[in-house]
């Protein structure tokens, strides 16, 4: 079949979708507030899949269900339930011992595992993630939860002793921040929602979470697990249009901690709408325009393989994706040709197809936006150098390799978050360095080379501009034990299994002058186990 026909027929007839991957319509009419699963009787927001089917003579996204379009009042009800459970830090959850909280989280992880198949299928249908990557997202999340419990034990062991300094004795531990609002992104609707929600919970915060804009239904199967695993009000859900439900929540001033992964624009709005922004702790994962820099001596096969995967895994919809490639002019044409050829070999199709990499996009209108940016680049003198690059069919956008990408065009500076790869030839290494310095973002960069001296010369300026410099490897968040953060407009706070525990808590101490009377008070409290905080219990 010719490429054009293949793109034309990318969407299967419903009857041709393998039985095990078909998705029944889900009207997600349940929500969790105050420990109870309630039934929503109000209006719904329709869930459109990136998978299209013919409708009125053209391909249109299939409607696979709906979820509650909550009112501001309902959103505030969910928030108040969260605040009640926290009870100014006096609730059973924030005062519970670490061992107890770990047991609740592990109970949740066990129940979550049972839902793997359902959640994985919904990841494919709601956001178009491939089967392999959807499974990886699920398994990585469960591993993250387990690793979090182990990291907390480590942290707690360190805090299970008293310290004495200058005649003062103290026990120093980490205490929760309070009412926490968690909002994840659509590209990792499970993993990145849970990468903040689980550490927030386990540190004793009470959480209200709103699913991402796309990838809502996939959290439905986990509501029961949340309700059963945690005390009432410790986890609550809010659904609906961000502006109507999150606006009032932030304006209430009841949110102590905001965990948000998404755009910088939304993050700014959220922060500004808190009546006392100085009281709000933020953990933010925002945009990025991670560059790859290909030095003249680089192993081009390796660089092409890493950059194709770095730029186009999940269709480039990763904050860590390589979003622009600078190649030394002496190898630029060779690199660009090999890159285009490698892209042409990528299999595209439905998320459940074997070996597929490129799939349809979940954001309405995204293919058209990308096509516009590609047209703008072409008008400025760039070319699309892979066959049929930029062809649109419904929600599908065929990857486009744009070469040479031109300064001043949208693709050069803006985060495309989609399957378009701008490649820029450079003569002088100061060009990519200046680019990184002037970028609005500062997450990661990738250097490809073979000369240790030249690589070292780049490492030193770059580590003060971005938070991870990858050598001969694509940019990525993992392993999850490593710190994940960014400078400038890319992030606030650091996430990793152990860093997240710190991000969602604050060092707090109980201290007293080291007198005989105070020693006796401390040792009686410890002996009689009358405090969960002041305790020398050691977690094995
Ligand atoms: O969207 C941003 C993600 O944090 C990227 O994570 O590098 O594991 O795909 P990843």
Short mmCIF file of C-alpha atoms and ligand atoms in Angstrom, two decimals:
data_model
loop_
_atom_site.label_atom_id
_atom_site.label_comp_id
_atom_site.label_asym_id
_atom_site.label_seq_id
_atom_site.Cartn_x
_atom_site.Cartn_y
_atom_site.Cartn_z
CA UNK A 1 0.00 0.00 0.00
CA UNK A 2 1.26 3.49 -0.81
CA UNK A 3 2.09 5.75 2.13
CA UNK A 4 -0.70 8.16 1.23
CA UNK A 5 -3.27 5.36 1.26
CA UNK A 6 -1.88 4.04 4.53
CA UNK A 7 -2.38 7.43 6.18
CA UNK A 8 -5.82 7.66 4.62
CA UNK A 9 -6.85 4.32 6.06
CA UNK A 10 -5.16 4.63 9.44
CA UNK A 11 -8.44 4.34 11.37
CA UNK A 12 -9.92 0.84 11.40
CA UNK A 13 -13.58 -0.02 11.09
CA UNK A 14 -14.96 -0.63 14.57
CA UNK A 15 -15.65 -4.27 13.69
CA UNK A 16 -11.98 -4.71 12.75
CA UNK A 17 -10.68 -3.65 16.18
CA UNK A 18 -9.52 -6.78 18.04
CA UNK A 19 -12.11 -7.78 20.63
CA UNK A 20 -9.78 -7.37 23.63
CA UNK A 21 -9.02 -3.75 22.71
CA UNK A 22 -12.56 -2.55 22.03
CA UNK A 23 -13.83 0.08 24.41
CA UNK A 24 -17.41 0.26 25.62
CA UNK A 25 -18.86 3.69 26.34
CA UNK A 26 -18.26 4.73 29.95
CA UNK A 27 -20.44 7.31 31.60
CA UNK A 28 -18.33 8.04 34.58
CA UNK A 29 -20.99 9.33 36.91
CA UNK A 30 -19.22 8.66 40.19
CA UNK A 31 -17.08 10.95 42.28
CA UNK A 32 -15.38 10.60 45.64
CA UNK A 33 -15.97 13.15 48.38
CA UNK A 34 -15.55 12.63 52.12
CA UNK A 35 -14.86 8.89 51.77
CA UNK A 36 -18.11 8.18 49.90
CA UNK A 37 -18.61 7.46 46.25
CA UNK A 38 -21.49 9.65 45.12
CA UNK A 39 -23.52 9.54 41.93
CA UNK A 40 -23.49 12.62 39.73
CA UNK A 41 -26.89 13.69 38.43
CA UNK A 42 -25.85 16.92 36.70
CA UNK A 43 -24.44 17.66 33.23
CA UNK A 44 -21.54 15.73 31.71
CA UNK A 45 -18.48 16.59 29.67
CA UNK A 46 -18.14 14.38 26.63
CA UNK A 47 -14.96 12.30 26.23
CA UNK A 48 -13.69 12.18 22.67
CA UNK A 49 -11.09 9.61 21.77
CA UNK A 50 -8.18 10.35 19.44
CA UNK A 51 -9.40 7.25 17.59
CA UNK A 52 -11.65 8.39 14.75
CA UNK A 53 -14.51 6.74 12.94
CA UNK A 54 -16.37 7.94 9.85
CA UNK A 55 -19.13 10.45 10.59
CA UNK A 56 -21.04 12.54 8.04
CA UNK A 57 -18.55 11.65 5.32
CA UNK A 58 -15.39 12.49 7.27
CA UNK A 59 -13.28 11.05 10.08
CA UNK A 60 -14.36 12.28 13.51
CA UNK A 61 -13.20 11.39 17.06
CA UNK A 62 -15.26 8.60 18.60
CA UNK A 63 -17.21 9.56 21.70
CA UNK A 64 -16.32 7.03 24.39
CA UNK A 65 -18.11 8.44 27.39
CA UNK A 66 -18.47 11.37 29.72
CA UNK A 67 -17.59 12.64 33.18
CA UNK A 68 -19.22 15.09 35.61
CA UNK A 69 -19.18 18.77 34.76
CA UNK A 70 -19.21 19.87 38.37
CA UNK A 71 -20.48 23.21 39.56
CA UNK A 72 -18.28 25.59 41.56
CA UNK A 73 -20.42 24.69 44.62
CA UNK A 74 -19.67 21.00 44.21
CA UNK A 75 -15.97 21.74 43.77
CA UNK A 76 -16.01 23.72 47.01
CA UNK A 77 -17.81 20.85 48.73
CA UNK A 78 -14.94 18.55 47.72
CA UNK A 79 -12.41 21.09 48.94
CA UNK A 80 -14.17 21.51 52.30
CA UNK A 81 -14.24 17.73 52.77
CA UNK A 82 -10.48 17.72 52.20
CA UNK A 83 -9.99 20.57 54.68
CA UNK A 84 -12.22 18.81 57.24
CA UNK A 85 -10.16 15.63 56.97
CA UNK A 86 -6.97 17.63 57.49
CA UNK A 87 -8.64 19.55 60.33
CA UNK A 88 -5.78 22.02 60.72
CA UNK A 89 -3.39 19.11 61.07
CA UNK A 90 -5.42 17.45 63.85
CA UNK A 91 -7.19 14.90 61.61
CA UNK A 92 -6.50 11.17 62.00
CA UNK A 93 -4.47 11.13 58.76
CA UNK A 94 -1.98 13.96 59.39
CA UNK A 95 -1.44 12.74 62.95
CA UNK A 96 -1.12 9.07 62.02
CA UNK A 97 2.25 7.38 62.42
CA UNK A 98 4.31 6.74 59.31
CA UNK A 99 3.83 2.96 59.50
CA UNK A 100 0.07 3.41 59.47
CA UNK A 101 0.12 5.70 56.44
CA UNK A 102 2.41 3.30 54.58
CA UNK A 103 -0.04 0.46 55.18
CA UNK A 104 -2.92 2.48 53.71
CA UNK A 105 -0.86 3.34 50.62
CA UNK A 106 0.17 -0.29 50.13
CA UNK A 107 -3.46 -1.36 50.43
CA UNK A 108 -4.24 1.09 47.64
CA UNK A 109 -1.38 -0.23 45.47
CA UNK A 110 -2.68 -3.80 45.85
CA UNK A 111 -6.18 -2.78 44.79
CA UNK A 112 -4.78 -0.70 41.94
CA UNK A 113 -2.93 -3.68 40.46
CA UNK A 114 -6.28 -5.42 39.93
CA UNK A 115 -7.32 -2.65 37.56
CA UNK A 116 -4.32 -2.81 35.23
CA UNK A 117 -6.12 -4.07 32.15
CA UNK A 118 -8.97 -1.54 32.38
CA UNK A 119 -6.65 1.40 32.99
CA UNK A 120 -4.24 0.40 30.22
CA UNK A 121 -7.08 0.10 27.70
CA UNK A 122 -8.40 3.51 28.68
CA UNK A 123 -4.93 5.06 28.33
CA UNK A 124 -4.94 3.86 24.71
CA UNK A 125 -8.46 5.12 24.02
CA UNK A 126 -8.31 8.42 25.85
CA UNK A 127 -4.88 9.68 24.90
CA UNK A 128 -3.74 7.36 22.10
CA UNK A 129 -0.70 6.02 23.99
CA UNK A 130 0.63 2.76 22.58
CA UNK A 131 -0.16 -0.48 24.39
CA UNK A 132 3.48 -0.94 25.35
CA UNK A 133 3.83 2.59 26.71
CA UNK A 134 0.46 2.41 28.46
CA UNK A 135 1.53 -0.77 30.23
CA UNK A 136 4.83 0.89 31.08
CA UNK A 137 3.02 3.91 32.50
CA UNK A 138 0.87 1.68 34.71
CA UNK A 139 3.72 -0.53 35.94
CA UNK A 140 6.05 2.42 36.48
CA UNK A 141 3.36 4.03 38.64
CA UNK A 142 2.90 0.96 40.82
CA UNK A 143 6.69 0.67 41.20
CA UNK A 144 6.81 4.36 42.08
CA UNK A 145 4.27 3.82 44.86
CA UNK A 146 6.19 0.89 46.32
CA UNK A 147 9.53 2.74 46.06
CA UNK A 148 7.92 5.73 47.78
CA UNK A 149 7.00 3.63 50.80
CA UNK A 150 10.59 2.36 51.03
CA UNK A 151 12.02 5.87 50.68
CA UNK A 152 9.73 7.09 53.44
CA UNK A 153 10.91 4.32 55.74
CA UNK A 154 14.50 5.45 55.12
CA UNK A 155 13.59 9.04 55.82
CA UNK A 156 11.70 8.10 58.95
CA UNK A 157 14.58 6.03 60.30
CA UNK A 158 16.82 9.07 60.06
CA UNK A 159 14.25 11.06 62.05
CA UNK A 160 13.71 8.44 64.74
CA UNK A 161 16.47 9.75 67.00
CA UNK A 162 17.02 12.79 69.17
CA UNK A 163 19.68 15.37 68.44
CA UNK A 164 21.49 17.55 70.91
CA UNK A 165 23.10 20.90 70.01
CA UNK A 166 24.24 23.70 72.26
CA UNK A 167 22.19 22.56 75.23
CA UNK A 168 19.04 21.99 73.22
CA UNK A 169 17.63 18.56 72.47
CA UNK A 170 15.25 18.01 69.61
CA UNK A 171 13.58 15.52 67.41
CA UNK A 172 13.41 16.65 63.80
CA UNK A 173 10.98 15.08 61.36
CA UNK A 174 9.00 16.02 58.32
CA UNK A 175 5.39 17.11 58.79
CA UNK A 176 2.65 17.60 56.17
CA UNK A 177 1.85 20.93 54.50
CA UNK A 178 -1.93 20.66 54.62
CA UNK A 179 -4.69 20.71 52.02
CA UNK A 180 -3.12 19.75 48.72
CA UNK A 181 -4.57 20.18 45.25
CA UNK A 182 -3.06 17.78 42.67
CA UNK A 183 -3.51 18.20 38.95
CA UNK A 184 -1.67 15.99 36.46
CA UNK A 185 -1.05 16.39 32.72
CA UNK A 186 -2.80 14.62 29.84
CA UNK A 187 0.36 12.96 28.51
CA UNK A 188 0.92 11.01 31.74
CA UNK A 189 -2.57 11.20 33.23
CA UNK A 190 -1.94 8.29 35.58
CA UNK A 191 1.77 8.42 36.32
CA UNK A 192 2.28 12.13 36.77
CA UNK A 193 -0.93 12.59 38.73
CA UNK A 194 0.20 9.86 41.09
CA UNK A 195 3.80 11.09 41.17
CA UNK A 196 2.52 14.01 43.23
CA UNK A 197 -0.63 12.56 44.77
CA UNK A 198 1.03 9.53 46.42
CA UNK A 199 3.95 11.40 48.04
CA UNK A 200 1.54 14.14 49.13
CA UNK A 201 -0.72 11.56 50.77
CA UNK A 202 1.95 9.48 52.39
CA UNK A 203 3.45 12.56 54.05
CA UNK A 204 0.11 13.19 55.77
CA UNK A 205 -1.46 15.79 53.52
CA UNK A 206 -5.13 15.49 52.56
CA UNK A 207 -5.61 15.65 48.83
CA UNK A 208 -8.12 16.92 46.35
CA UNK A 209 -7.27 15.85 42.85
CA UNK A 210 -8.55 16.80 39.46
CA UNK A 211 -7.80 14.49 36.57
CA UNK A 212 -6.06 15.95 33.53
CA UNK A 213 -8.14 17.32 30.64
CA UNK A 214 -7.68 14.10 28.68
CA UNK A 215 -7.31 10.83 30.52
CA UNK A 216 -10.18 11.21 32.99
CA UNK A 217 -12.07 7.96 32.60
CA UNK A 218 -8.97 5.89 33.34
CA UNK A 219 -9.02 7.10 36.95
CA UNK A 220 -12.63 5.93 37.40
CA UNK A 221 -11.68 2.29 38.04
CA UNK A 222 -9.49 3.46 40.94
CA UNK A 223 -12.12 5.45 42.86
CA UNK A 224 -13.24 2.46 44.86
CA UNK A 225 -9.65 1.62 45.75
CA UNK A 226 -9.15 5.17 47.04
CA UNK A 227 -12.39 5.02 49.04
CA UNK A 228 -11.48 1.69 50.61
CA UNK A 229 -7.79 2.28 51.23
CA UNK A 230 -7.89 5.70 52.89
CA UNK A 231 -9.83 7.23 55.79
CA UNK A 232 -12.78 9.45 54.76
CA UNK A 233 -11.87 12.77 53.18
CA UNK A 234 -8.16 12.01 52.80
CA UNK A 235 -8.58 11.70 49.01
CA UNK A 236 -11.32 13.57 47.14
CA UNK A 237 -12.00 14.10 43.47
CA UNK A 238 -13.17 17.06 41.46
CA UNK A 239 -14.21 16.88 37.80
CA UNK A 240 -15.11 19.56 35.34
CA UNK A 241 -13.89 22.54 33.38
CA UNK A 242 -10.75 23.91 35.03
CA UNK A 243 -11.95 27.51 34.99
CA UNK A 244 -15.23 26.77 36.77
CA UNK A 245 -14.02 24.29 39.36
CA UNK A 246 -10.40 25.20 40.05
CA UNK A 247 -10.94 28.98 40.07
CA UNK A 248 -13.19 28.92 43.18
CA UNK A 249 -10.98 26.31 44.87
CA UNK A 250 -7.89 28.51 44.58
CA UNK A 251 -9.79 31.71 45.44
CA UNK A 252 -11.03 30.11 48.69
CA UNK A 253 -7.53 30.34 50.15
CA UNK A 254 -7.97 26.86 51.66
CA UNK A 255 -5.31 25.26 49.47
CA UNK A 256 -1.95 25.09 51.26
CA UNK A 257 -0.08 23.23 48.56
CA UNK A 258 -0.54 23.11 44.80
CA UNK A 259 0.94 20.30 42.71
CA UNK A 260 0.39 21.06 39.06
CA UNK A 261 1.91 19.61 35.92
CA UNK A 262 0.87 21.45 32.80
CA UNK A 263 1.34 24.82 31.13
CA UNK A 264 3.09 27.83 32.69
CA UNK A 265 0.11 30.00 31.74
CA UNK A 266 -2.30 27.93 33.81
CA UNK A 267 0.23 27.70 36.67
CA UNK A 268 0.46 31.51 36.78
CA UNK A 269 -3.33 31.88 36.83
CA UNK A 270 -3.65 29.35 39.64
CA UNK A 271 -0.98 30.97 41.75
CA UNK A 272 -2.39 34.46 41.25
CA UNK A 273 -5.89 33.41 42.21
CA UNK A 274 -4.83 32.35 45.70
CA UNK A 275 -5.71 35.27 48.02
CA UNK A 276 -2.41 34.85 49.93
CA UNK A 277 0.11 33.57 47.38
CA UNK A 278 2.91 33.67 49.96
CA UNK A 279 1.11 30.93 51.90
CA UNK A 280 0.87 28.65 48.90
CA UNK A 281 3.58 26.01 48.40
CA UNK A 282 3.93 24.99 44.77
CA UNK A 283 5.35 21.96 43.07
CA UNK A 284 5.15 22.63 39.35
CA UNK A 285 6.18 20.72 36.24
CA UNK A 286 5.82 23.05 33.25
CA UNK A 287 6.98 23.39 29.65
CA UNK A 288 10.32 22.68 28.04
CA UNK A 289 12.08 23.05 24.71
CA UNK A 290 14.89 20.58 25.27
CA UNK A 291 17.57 20.84 22.58
CA UNK A 292 19.90 18.15 21.30
CA UNK A 293 23.32 19.37 20.17
CA UNK A 294 25.13 17.16 17.67
CA UNK A 295 28.88 17.80 17.61
CA UNK A 296 30.90 17.08 14.43
CA UNK A 297 32.53 13.91 15.85
CA UNK A 298 29.27 12.38 17.10
CA UNK A 299 28.35 8.80 16.27
CA UNK A 300 25.57 9.74 13.87
CA UNK A 301 23.80 6.36 13.98
CA UNK A 302 23.55 6.58 17.73
CA UNK A 303 22.55 10.27 17.63
CA UNK A 304 19.82 9.59 15.08
CA UNK A 305 18.43 6.63 17.03
CA UNK A 306 18.40 8.54 20.35
CA UNK A 307 16.97 11.71 18.80
CA UNK A 308 14.20 9.92 16.91
CA UNK A 309 13.10 8.18 20.07
CA UNK A 310 13.68 11.34 22.15
CA UNK A 311 11.68 13.52 19.77
CA UNK A 312 8.89 11.18 18.78
CA UNK A 313 8.09 8.76 21.62
CA UNK A 314 4.42 9.27 22.36
CA UNK A 315 4.33 11.55 19.31
CA UNK A 316 6.59 14.12 20.97
CA UNK A 317 4.00 14.72 23.69
CA UNK A 318 6.47 14.51 26.57
CA UNK A 319 7.76 17.50 28.46
CA UNK A 320 11.20 15.87 28.25
CA UNK A 321 11.01 15.30 24.49
CA UNK A 322 13.85 16.62 22.34
CA UNK A 323 12.09 19.56 20.71
CA UNK A 324 14.83 21.05 18.57
CA UNK A 325 18.06 19.58 17.18
CA UNK A 326 21.19 21.64 16.49
CA UNK A 327 23.64 19.82 14.20
CA UNK A 328 27.10 20.98 13.22
CA UNK A 329 27.00 22.04 9.57
CA UNK A 330 29.74 19.56 8.60
CA UNK A 331 27.37 16.65 9.34
CA UNK A 332 24.00 18.40 9.21
CA UNK A 333 22.82 17.12 5.84
CA UNK A 334 23.90 13.55 6.61
CA UNK A 335 22.20 13.68 9.99
CA UNK A 336 19.00 15.20 8.58
CA UNK A 337 18.77 12.60 5.79
CA UNK A 338 19.35 9.71 8.17
CA UNK A 339 16.87 11.20 10.64
CA UNK A 340 14.19 11.53 7.96
CA UNK A 341 14.80 7.95 6.82
CA UNK A 342 14.51 6.67 10.39
CA UNK A 343 11.24 8.57 10.83
CA UNK A 344 9.92 7.03 7.62
CA UNK A 345 10.52 3.60 9.13
CA UNK A 346 8.43 4.30 12.23
CA UNK A 347 5.25 2.32 12.26
CA UNK A 348 2.13 4.41 12.66
CA UNK A 349 -1.35 3.26 13.45
CA UNK A 350 -3.66 2.39 16.32
CA UNK A 351 -2.20 2.23 19.86
CA UNK A 352 -2.84 -1.49 20.22
CA UNK A 353 -1.07 -2.48 16.97
CA UNK A 354 2.17 -4.40 17.34
CA UNK A 355 5.34 -2.31 17.03
CA UNK A 356 3.47 0.97 16.51
CA UNK A 357 5.17 4.22 17.56
CA UNK A 358 3.18 7.07 16.05
CA UNK A 359 -0.52 7.36 16.89
CA UNK A 360 -3.36 9.92 16.68
CA UNK A 361 -3.33 12.96 18.95
CA UNK A 362 -5.81 13.58 21.79
CA UNK A 363 -5.93 17.40 21.82
CA UNK A 364 -8.70 18.75 19.58
CA UNK A 365 -7.33 20.99 16.82
CA UNK A 366 -3.70 20.01 17.50
CA UNK A 367 -3.01 18.57 14.03
CA UNK A 368 -4.23 21.82 12.50
CA UNK A 369 -2.05 23.93 14.81
CA UNK A 370 1.02 21.84 13.98
CA UNK A 371 0.21 22.02 10.26
CA UNK A 372 0.04 25.82 10.53
CA UNK A 373 3.47 25.97 12.19
CA UNK A 374 4.93 23.72 9.52
CA UNK A 375 3.44 25.94 6.80
CA UNK A 376 4.94 29.01 8.50
CA UNK A 377 8.35 27.27 8.55
CA UNK A 378 8.04 26.39 4.87
CA UNK A 379 7.16 29.97 4.01
CA UNK A 380 10.33 31.05 5.85
CA UNK A 381 12.50 28.70 3.76
CA UNK A 382 12.41 25.32 5.57
CA UNK A 383 11.39 22.07 3.93
CA UNK A 384 9.67 18.96 5.25
CA UNK A 385 12.21 16.30 4.35
CA UNK A 386 10.36 13.05 5.12
CA UNK A 387 7.73 11.55 2.86
CA UNK A 388 4.23 12.88 3.55
CA UNK A 389 5.46 14.66 6.71
CA UNK A 390 2.72 16.88 8.12
CA UNK A 391 -0.17 15.10 6.40
CA UNK A 392 -3.33 15.31 8.48
CA UNK A 393 -6.14 12.78 8.64
CA UNK A 394 -8.66 13.57 11.39
CA UNK A 395 -6.72 13.44 14.66
CA UNK A 396 -3.66 11.95 13.01
CA UNK A 397 -0.67 14.11 12.12
CA UNK A 398 2.07 12.33 10.20
CA UNK A 399 5.46 13.27 11.78
CA UNK A 400 7.23 16.11 10.03
CA UNK A 401 11.00 16.63 9.97
CA UNK A 402 11.62 20.31 9.27
CA UNK A 403 15.03 21.20 7.86
CA UNK A 404 16.67 23.64 8.05
CA UNK A 405 14.57 25.16 10.82
CA UNK A 406 14.72 28.94 10.77
CA UNK A 407 15.17 31.39 13.63
CA UNK A 408 12.11 33.60 14.07
CA UNK A 409 9.56 30.92 13.22
CA UNK A 410 7.20 29.47 15.81
CA UNK A 411 8.80 26.01 15.64
CA UNK A 412 12.17 27.48 16.53
CA UNK A 413 11.14 28.79 19.95
CA UNK A 414 7.74 27.44 20.91
CA UNK A 415 7.21 24.07 22.52
CA UNK A 416 5.42 22.07 19.83
CA UNK A 417 4.43 19.12 22.06
CA UNK A 418 3.71 17.03 18.99
CA UNK A 419 5.34 15.07 16.16
CA UNK A 420 7.27 17.87 14.44
CA UNK A 421 11.07 17.91 14.62
CA UNK A 422 12.96 21.10 13.71
CA UNK A 423 16.62 20.54 12.80
CA UNK A 424 18.98 23.53 12.77
CA UNK A 425 22.47 23.44 11.23
CA UNK A 426 25.04 25.53 13.14
CA UNK A 427 28.55 26.70 12.34
CA UNK A 428 29.60 27.91 15.76
CA UNK A 429 28.87 26.14 19.04
CA UNK A 430 27.92 29.47 20.62
CA UNK A 431 24.68 29.33 18.61
CA UNK A 432 23.05 26.44 20.53
CA UNK A 433 24.54 27.80 23.76
CA UNK A 434 22.93 31.23 23.20
CA UNK A 435 19.70 29.49 22.20
CA UNK A 436 19.60 27.68 25.54
CA UNK A 437 20.48 30.87 27.44
CA UNK A 438 17.66 32.81 25.79
CA UNK A 439 15.11 30.02 26.04
CA UNK A 440 12.10 30.57 28.27
CA UNK A 441 12.72 27.07 29.60
CA UNK A 442 15.53 25.26 31.38
CA UNK A 443 14.74 21.60 31.79
CA UNK A 444 17.28 19.39 29.99
CA UNK A 445 19.65 19.20 27.02
CA UNK A 446 21.32 16.34 25.16
CA UNK A 447 24.88 16.50 23.79
CA UNK A 448 26.09 14.02 21.19
CA UNK A 449 29.84 13.83 20.67
CA UNK A 450 32.99 11.78 21.07
CA UNK A 451 35.61 14.33 22.13
CA UNK A 452 35.67 14.49 25.97
CA UNK A 453 37.22 17.97 25.91
CA UNK A 454 34.49 19.45 23.71
CA UNK A 455 31.77 17.71 25.70
CA UNK A 456 33.24 19.01 28.96
CA UNK A 457 33.35 22.54 27.54
CA UNK A 458 29.61 22.31 26.93
CA UNK A 459 28.71 20.65 30.23
CA UNK A 460 29.92 23.55 32.35
CA UNK A 461 27.81 26.31 30.78
CA UNK A 462 24.80 24.04 30.35
CA UNK A 463 24.48 22.73 33.91
CA UNK A 464 23.77 26.28 34.99
CA UNK A 465 21.04 26.66 32.39
CA UNK A 466 19.21 23.33 32.58
CA UNK A 467 18.84 20.68 35.28
CA UNK A 468 20.03 17.60 33.41
CA UNK A 469 22.63 17.32 30.67
CA UNK A 470 22.41 13.99 28.85
CA UNK A 471 25.50 12.74 27.06
CA UNK A 472 24.94 10.62 23.96
CA UNK A 473 21.47 9.87 25.28
CA UNK A 474 18.05 11.37 24.80
CA UNK A 475 16.41 13.54 27.47
CA UNK A 476 14.16 11.77 29.95
CA UNK A 477 12.74 11.95 33.44
CA UNK A 478 13.77 8.49 34.68
CA UNK A 479 15.07 6.62 36.53
CA UNK A 480 12.52 7.91 39.04
CA UNK A 481 15.13 7.84 41.80
CA UNK A 482 16.96 10.69 40.02
CA UNK A 483 15.93 14.31 40.61
CA UNK A 484 13.57 15.69 38.00
CA UNK A 485 13.25 19.44 37.86
CA UNK A 486 13.94 22.49 35.73
CA UNK A 487 15.04 26.11 35.79
CA UNK A 488 13.32 29.24 34.46
CA UNK A 489 9.85 28.44 33.13
CA UNK A 490 10.21 24.67 33.36
CA UNK A 491 9.57 23.76 36.98
CA UNK A 492 9.29 24.68 40.60
CA UNK A 493 10.41 22.11 43.15
CA UNK A 494 12.07 18.77 42.50
CA UNK A 495 10.44 15.42 41.98
CA UNK A 496 11.93 11.96 42.41
CA UNK A 497 10.93 9.14 44.67
CA UNK A 498 12.69 10.72 47.66
CA UNK A 499 12.65 14.41 46.62
CA UNK A 500 8.86 14.34 46.30
CA UNK A 501 8.57 13.29 49.94
CA UNK A 502 10.52 16.40 50.86
CA UNK A 503 8.55 18.61 48.48
CA UNK A 504 5.25 17.69 50.14
CA UNK A 505 6.42 18.15 53.72
CA UNK A 506 8.25 20.56 55.92
CA UNK A 507 11.00 19.99 58.45
CA UNK A 508 9.47 20.39 61.87
CA UNK A 509 10.97 19.83 65.29
CA UNK A 510 10.07 19.43 68.90
CA UNK A 511 12.81 21.01 70.98
CA UNK A 512 13.54 21.63 74.63
CA UNK A 513 16.40 22.84 76.81
CA UNK A 514 18.38 19.80 77.81
CA UNK A 515 17.37 19.71 81.48
CA UNK A 516 16.64 16.71 83.70
CA UNK A 517 12.95 17.66 83.87
CA UNK A 518 12.62 17.96 80.07
CA UNK A 519 14.51 14.72 79.54
CA UNK A 520 12.06 12.97 81.83
CA UNK A 521 9.09 14.46 79.93
CA UNK A 522 10.54 13.37 76.57
CA UNK A 523 11.38 9.90 77.74
CA UNK A 524 7.94 9.33 79.25
CA UNK A 525 6.25 10.44 76.02
CA UNK A 526 8.47 8.05 74.08
CA UNK A 527 8.11 5.18 76.58
CA UNK A 528 4.37 5.49 76.77
CA UNK A 529 4.11 6.02 73.02
CA UNK A 530 1.76 8.92 73.54
CA UNK A 531 2.95 10.85 70.49
CA UNK A 532 3.36 9.72 66.88
CA UNK A 533 5.78 12.56 66.17
CA UNK A 534 7.93 12.38 69.27
CA UNK A 535 8.86 8.74 68.96
CA UNK A 536 11.94 6.62 68.54
CA UNK A 537 10.13 3.74 66.81
CA UNK A 538 12.35 2.35 64.11
CA UNK A 539 10.67 1.14 60.91
CA UNK A 540 12.13 -2.10 59.65
O1 LIG B 1 5.96 14.98 30.14
C1 LIG B 1 6.96 14.95 30.83
C2 LIG B 1 7.34 13.71 31.50
O2 LIG B 1 7.73 13.95 32.81
C3 LIG B 1 8.37 12.96 30.72
O3 LIG B 1 8.73 11.83 31.37
O4 LIG B 1 10.87 11.33 30.22
O5 LIG B 1 9.68 9.62 31.55
O6 LIG B 1 8.75 10.36 29.37
P1 LIG B 1 9.56 10.72 30.57
#
